[in-house]
PDB file of C-alpha atoms in Angstrom:
ATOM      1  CA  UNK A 740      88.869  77.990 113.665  1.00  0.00           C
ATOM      2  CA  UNK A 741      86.862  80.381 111.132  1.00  0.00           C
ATOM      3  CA  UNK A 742      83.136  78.716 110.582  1.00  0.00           C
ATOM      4  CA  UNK A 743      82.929  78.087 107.129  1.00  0.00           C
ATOM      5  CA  UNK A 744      79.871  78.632 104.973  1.00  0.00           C
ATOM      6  CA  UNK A 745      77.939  76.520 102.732  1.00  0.00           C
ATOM      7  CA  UNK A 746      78.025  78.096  98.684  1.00  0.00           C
ATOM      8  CA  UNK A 747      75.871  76.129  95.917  1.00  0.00           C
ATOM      9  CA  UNK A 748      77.775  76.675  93.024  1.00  0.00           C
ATOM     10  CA  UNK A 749      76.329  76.200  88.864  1.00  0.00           C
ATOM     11  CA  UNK A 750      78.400  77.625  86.614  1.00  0.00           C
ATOM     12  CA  UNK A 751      81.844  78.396  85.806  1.00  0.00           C
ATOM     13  CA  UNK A 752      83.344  77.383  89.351  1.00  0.00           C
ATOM     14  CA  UNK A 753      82.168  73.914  88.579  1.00  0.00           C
ATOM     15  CA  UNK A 754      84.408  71.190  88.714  1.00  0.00           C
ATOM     16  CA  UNK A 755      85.740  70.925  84.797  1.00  0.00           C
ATOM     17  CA  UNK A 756      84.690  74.215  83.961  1.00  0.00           C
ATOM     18  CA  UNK A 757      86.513  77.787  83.210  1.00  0.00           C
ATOM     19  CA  UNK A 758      87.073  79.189  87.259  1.00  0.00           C
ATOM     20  CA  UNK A 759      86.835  76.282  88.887  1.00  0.00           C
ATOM     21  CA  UNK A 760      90.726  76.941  89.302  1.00  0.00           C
ATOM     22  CA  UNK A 761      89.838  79.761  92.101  1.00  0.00           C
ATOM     23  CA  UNK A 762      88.052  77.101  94.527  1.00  0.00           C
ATOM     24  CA  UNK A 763      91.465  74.829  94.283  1.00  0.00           C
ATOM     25  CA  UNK A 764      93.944  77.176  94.939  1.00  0.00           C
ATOM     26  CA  UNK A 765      94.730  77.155  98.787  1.00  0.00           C
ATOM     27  CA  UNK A 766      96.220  80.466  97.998  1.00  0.00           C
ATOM     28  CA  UNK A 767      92.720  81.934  98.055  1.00  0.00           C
ATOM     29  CA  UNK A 768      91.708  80.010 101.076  1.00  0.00           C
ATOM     30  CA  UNK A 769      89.761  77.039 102.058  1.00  0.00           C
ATOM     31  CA  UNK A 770      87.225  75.421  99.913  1.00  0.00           C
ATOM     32  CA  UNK A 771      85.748  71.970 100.682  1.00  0.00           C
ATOM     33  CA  UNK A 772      83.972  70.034  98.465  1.00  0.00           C
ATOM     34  CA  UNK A 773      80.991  68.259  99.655  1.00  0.00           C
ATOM     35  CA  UNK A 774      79.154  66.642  96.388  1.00  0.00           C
ATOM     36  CA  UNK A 775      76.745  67.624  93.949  1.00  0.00           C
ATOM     37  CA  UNK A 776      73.818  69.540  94.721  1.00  0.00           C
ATOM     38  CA  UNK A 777      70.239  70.524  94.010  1.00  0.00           C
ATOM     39  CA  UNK A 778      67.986  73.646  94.110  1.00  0.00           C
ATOM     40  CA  UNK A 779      64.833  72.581  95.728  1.00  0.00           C
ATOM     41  CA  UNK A 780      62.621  74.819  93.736  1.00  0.00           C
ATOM     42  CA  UNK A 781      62.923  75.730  90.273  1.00  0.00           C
ATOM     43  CA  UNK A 782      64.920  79.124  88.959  1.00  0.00           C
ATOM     44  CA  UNK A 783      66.054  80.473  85.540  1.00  0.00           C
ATOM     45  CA  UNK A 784      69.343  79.533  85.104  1.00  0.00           C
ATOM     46  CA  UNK A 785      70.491  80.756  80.926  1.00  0.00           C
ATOM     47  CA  UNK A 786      72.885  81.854  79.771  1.00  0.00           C
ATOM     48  CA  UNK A 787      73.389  85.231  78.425  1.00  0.00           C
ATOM     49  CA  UNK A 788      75.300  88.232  77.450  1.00  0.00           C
ATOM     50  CA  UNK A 789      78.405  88.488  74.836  1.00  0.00           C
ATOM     51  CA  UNK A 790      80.316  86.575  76.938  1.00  0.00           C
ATOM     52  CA  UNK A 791      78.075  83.024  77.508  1.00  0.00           C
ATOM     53  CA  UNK A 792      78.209  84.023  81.170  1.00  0.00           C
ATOM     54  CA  UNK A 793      75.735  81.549  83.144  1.00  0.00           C
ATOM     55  CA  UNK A 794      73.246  83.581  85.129  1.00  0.00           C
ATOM     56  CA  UNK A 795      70.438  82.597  87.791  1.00  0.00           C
ATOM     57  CA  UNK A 796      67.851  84.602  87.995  1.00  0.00           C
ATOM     58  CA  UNK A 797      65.649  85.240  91.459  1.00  0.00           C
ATOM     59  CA  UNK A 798      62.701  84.357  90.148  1.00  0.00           C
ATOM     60  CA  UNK A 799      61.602  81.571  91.807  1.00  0.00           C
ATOM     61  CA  UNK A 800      58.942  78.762  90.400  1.00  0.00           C
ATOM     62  CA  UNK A 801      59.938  79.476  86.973  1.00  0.00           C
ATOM     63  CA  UNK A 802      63.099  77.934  85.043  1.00  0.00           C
ATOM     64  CA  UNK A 803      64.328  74.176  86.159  1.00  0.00           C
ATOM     65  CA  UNK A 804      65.308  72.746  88.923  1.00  0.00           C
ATOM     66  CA  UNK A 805      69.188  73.514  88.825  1.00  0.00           C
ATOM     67  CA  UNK A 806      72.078  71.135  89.539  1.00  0.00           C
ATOM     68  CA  UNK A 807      75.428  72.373  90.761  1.00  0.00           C
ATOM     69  CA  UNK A 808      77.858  71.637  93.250  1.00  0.00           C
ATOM     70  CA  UNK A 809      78.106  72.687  96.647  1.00  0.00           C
ATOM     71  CA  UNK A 810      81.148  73.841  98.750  1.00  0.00           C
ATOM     72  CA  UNK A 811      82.115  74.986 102.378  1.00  0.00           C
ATOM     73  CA  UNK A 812      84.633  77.900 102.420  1.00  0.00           C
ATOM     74  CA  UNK A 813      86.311  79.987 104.371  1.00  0.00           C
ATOM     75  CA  UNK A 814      86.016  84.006 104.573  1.00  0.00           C
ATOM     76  CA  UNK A 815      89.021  84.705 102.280  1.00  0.00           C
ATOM     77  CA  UNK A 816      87.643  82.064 100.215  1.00  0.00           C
ATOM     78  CA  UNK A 817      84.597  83.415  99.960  1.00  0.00           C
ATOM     79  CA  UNK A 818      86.093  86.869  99.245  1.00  0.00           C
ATOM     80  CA  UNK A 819      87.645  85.705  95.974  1.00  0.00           C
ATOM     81  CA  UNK A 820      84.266  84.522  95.041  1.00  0.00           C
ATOM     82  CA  UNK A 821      82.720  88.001  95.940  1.00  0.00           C
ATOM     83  CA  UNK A 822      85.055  89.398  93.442  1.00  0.00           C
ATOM     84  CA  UNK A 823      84.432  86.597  90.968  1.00  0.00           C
ATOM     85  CA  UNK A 824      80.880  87.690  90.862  1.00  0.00           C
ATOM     86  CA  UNK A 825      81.324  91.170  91.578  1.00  0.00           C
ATOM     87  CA  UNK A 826      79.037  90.886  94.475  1.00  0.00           C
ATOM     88  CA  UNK A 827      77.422  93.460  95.554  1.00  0.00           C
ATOM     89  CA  UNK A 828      77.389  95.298  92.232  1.00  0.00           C
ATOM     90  CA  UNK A 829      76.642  92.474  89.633  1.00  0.00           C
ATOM     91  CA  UNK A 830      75.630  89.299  91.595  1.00  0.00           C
ATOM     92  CA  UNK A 831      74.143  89.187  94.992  1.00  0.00           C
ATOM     93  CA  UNK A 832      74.857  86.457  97.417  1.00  0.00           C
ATOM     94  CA  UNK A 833      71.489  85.247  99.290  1.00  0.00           C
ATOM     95  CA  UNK A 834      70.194  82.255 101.136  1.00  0.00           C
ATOM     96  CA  UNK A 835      68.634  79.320  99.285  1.00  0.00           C
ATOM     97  CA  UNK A 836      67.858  75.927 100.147  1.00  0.00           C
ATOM     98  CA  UNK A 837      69.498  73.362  98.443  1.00  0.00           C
ATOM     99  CA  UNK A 838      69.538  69.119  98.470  1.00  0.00           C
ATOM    100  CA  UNK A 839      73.148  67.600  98.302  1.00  0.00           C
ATOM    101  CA  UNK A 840      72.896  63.842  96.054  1.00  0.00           C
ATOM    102  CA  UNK A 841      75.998  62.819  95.839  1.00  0.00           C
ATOM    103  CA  UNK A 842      78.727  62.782  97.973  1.00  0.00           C
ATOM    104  CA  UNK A 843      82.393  64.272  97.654  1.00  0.00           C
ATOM    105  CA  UNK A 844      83.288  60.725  96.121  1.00  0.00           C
ATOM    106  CA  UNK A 845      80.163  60.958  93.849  1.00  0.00           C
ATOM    107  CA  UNK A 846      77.983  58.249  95.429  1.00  0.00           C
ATOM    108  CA  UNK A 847      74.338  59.463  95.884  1.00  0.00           C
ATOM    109  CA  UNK A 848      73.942  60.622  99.271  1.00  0.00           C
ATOM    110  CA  UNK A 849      72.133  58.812 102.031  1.00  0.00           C
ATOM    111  CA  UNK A 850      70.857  61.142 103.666  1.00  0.00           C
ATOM    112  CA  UNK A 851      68.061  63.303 101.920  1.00  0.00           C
ATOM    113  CA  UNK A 852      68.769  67.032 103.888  1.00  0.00           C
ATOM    114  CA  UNK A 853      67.953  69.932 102.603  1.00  0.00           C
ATOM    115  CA  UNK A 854      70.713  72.666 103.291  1.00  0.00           C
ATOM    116  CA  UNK A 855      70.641  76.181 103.525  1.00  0.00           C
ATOM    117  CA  UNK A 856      73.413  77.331 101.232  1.00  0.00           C
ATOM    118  CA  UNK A 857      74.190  80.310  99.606  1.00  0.00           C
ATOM    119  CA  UNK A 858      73.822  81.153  96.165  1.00  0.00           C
ATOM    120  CA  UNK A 859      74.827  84.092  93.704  1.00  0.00           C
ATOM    121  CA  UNK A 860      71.376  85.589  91.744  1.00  0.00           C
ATOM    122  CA  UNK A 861      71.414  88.387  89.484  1.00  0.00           C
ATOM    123  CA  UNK A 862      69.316  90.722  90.176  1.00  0.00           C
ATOM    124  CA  UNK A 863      67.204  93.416  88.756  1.00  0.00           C
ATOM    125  CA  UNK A 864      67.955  91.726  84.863  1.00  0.00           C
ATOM    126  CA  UNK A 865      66.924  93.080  81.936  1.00  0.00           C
ATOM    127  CA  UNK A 866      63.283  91.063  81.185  1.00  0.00           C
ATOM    128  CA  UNK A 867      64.882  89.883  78.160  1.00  0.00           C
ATOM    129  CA  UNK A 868      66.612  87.220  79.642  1.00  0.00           C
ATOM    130  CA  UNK A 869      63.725  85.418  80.156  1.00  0.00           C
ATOM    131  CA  UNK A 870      63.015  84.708  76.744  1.00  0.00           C
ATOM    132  CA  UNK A 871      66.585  82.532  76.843  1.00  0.00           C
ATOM    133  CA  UNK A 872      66.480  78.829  77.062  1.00  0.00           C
ATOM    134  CA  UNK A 873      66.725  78.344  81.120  1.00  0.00           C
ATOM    135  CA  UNK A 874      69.468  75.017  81.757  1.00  0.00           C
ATOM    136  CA  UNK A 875      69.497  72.536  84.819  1.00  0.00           C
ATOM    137  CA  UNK A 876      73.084  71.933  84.373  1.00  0.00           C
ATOM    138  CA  UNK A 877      75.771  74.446  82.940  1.00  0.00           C
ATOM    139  CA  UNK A 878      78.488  73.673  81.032  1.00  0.00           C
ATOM    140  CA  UNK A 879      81.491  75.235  79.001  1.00  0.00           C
ATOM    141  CA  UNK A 880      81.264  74.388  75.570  1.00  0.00           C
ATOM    142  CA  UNK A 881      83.465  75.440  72.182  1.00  0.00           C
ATOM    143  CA  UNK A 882      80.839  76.760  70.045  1.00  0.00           C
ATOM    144  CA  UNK A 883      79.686  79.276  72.821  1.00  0.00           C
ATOM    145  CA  UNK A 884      82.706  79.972  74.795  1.00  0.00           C
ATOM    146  CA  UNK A 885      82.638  81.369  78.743  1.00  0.00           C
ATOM    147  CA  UNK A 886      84.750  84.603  78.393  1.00  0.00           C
ATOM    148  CA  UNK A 887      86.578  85.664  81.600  1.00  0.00           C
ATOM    149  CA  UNK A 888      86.947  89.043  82.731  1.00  0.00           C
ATOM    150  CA  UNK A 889      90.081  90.122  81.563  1.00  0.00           C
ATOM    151  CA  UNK A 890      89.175  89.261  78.140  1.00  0.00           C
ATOM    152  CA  UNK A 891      85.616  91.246  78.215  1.00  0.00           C
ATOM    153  CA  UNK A 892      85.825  94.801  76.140  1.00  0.00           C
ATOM    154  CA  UNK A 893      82.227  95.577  77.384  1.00  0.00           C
ATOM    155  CA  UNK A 894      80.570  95.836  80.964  1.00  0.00           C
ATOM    156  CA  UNK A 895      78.308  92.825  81.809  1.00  0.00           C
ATOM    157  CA  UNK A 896      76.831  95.093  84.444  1.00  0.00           C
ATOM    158  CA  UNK A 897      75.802  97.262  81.325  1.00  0.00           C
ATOM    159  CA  UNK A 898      74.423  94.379  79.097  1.00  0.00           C
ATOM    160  CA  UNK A 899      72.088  92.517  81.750  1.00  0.00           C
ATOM    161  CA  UNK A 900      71.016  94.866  84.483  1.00  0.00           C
ATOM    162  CA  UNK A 901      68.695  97.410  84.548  1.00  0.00           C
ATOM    163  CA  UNK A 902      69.601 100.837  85.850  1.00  0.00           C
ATOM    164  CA  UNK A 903      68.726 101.643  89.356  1.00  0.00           C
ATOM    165  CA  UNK A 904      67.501 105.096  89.742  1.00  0.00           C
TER     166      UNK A 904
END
């Protein structure tokens, strides 16, 4: 059997929120969920660009300690996510430690490991994102609307990244 991999997960593949659709459908693979999760250290998580997309930055010791959920999936699992993020070109995915404190049932967990997971940052940002409120928690919500892909008439690469030369 394929070893599956650990990914934290704090924005729109959360349960209840826009993707979380891709980590359900055995279609794209295996996905387990193991409970909700914890950064240990603290990160920028805002959210930014035209399209309310949630974003967490690699800068480490600055931002809140983020909450999400964490997963173990498979390689064609984790392939869909790749292209979710558009990872390598957009998002990277990188090591991080995270705590789990609840269980898949949602009772706090009894054991108090911290996990190495992985996690997707964006990297090389535009500074301005910085100067956004930073979250410990994303969620969906009607007056600022996540806007998929397909709907997008811009690049997000364009509107947060810097240019690499």
């Amino acid at each position: 059997m394929e070893a599956l991999k650990p990914v934290f997960v704090y924005g729109t593949l959360k349960k209840g929120q826009p993707n979380n659709f891709l980590l359900s459908d055995k279609a794209n693979g295996h996905a387990k969920f193991l409970g909700r999760a914890k950064l240990t250290s603290k990160y920028p998580l805002v959210v930014g660009s035209e399209s309310n997309v949630p974003m967490l930055l690699p800068e480490k010791g600055i931002g809140k300690v983020v909450e999400g959920e964490l997963y173990q999936v498979d390689g064609p699992m984790l392939k869909v996510l790749d292209k979710l993020e558009c990872h390598p070109e957009l998002y990277i995915r990188t090591d991080i430690d995270c705590l789990l404190i609840t269980d898949e049932s949602g009772c706090p967990s009894s054991d108090a490991v911290i996990m190495k997971t992985q996690v997707y940052f964006l990297p090389n940002f535009k500074p301005a994102l910085l100067n956004l409120p930073y979250l410990d928690d994303y969620k969906d919500s009607k007056e600022k609307p996540y806007c998929p892909h397909d709907r997008r008439s811009f690049s997000l690469l364009d509107e947060v990244k810097v240019c690499q030369t």
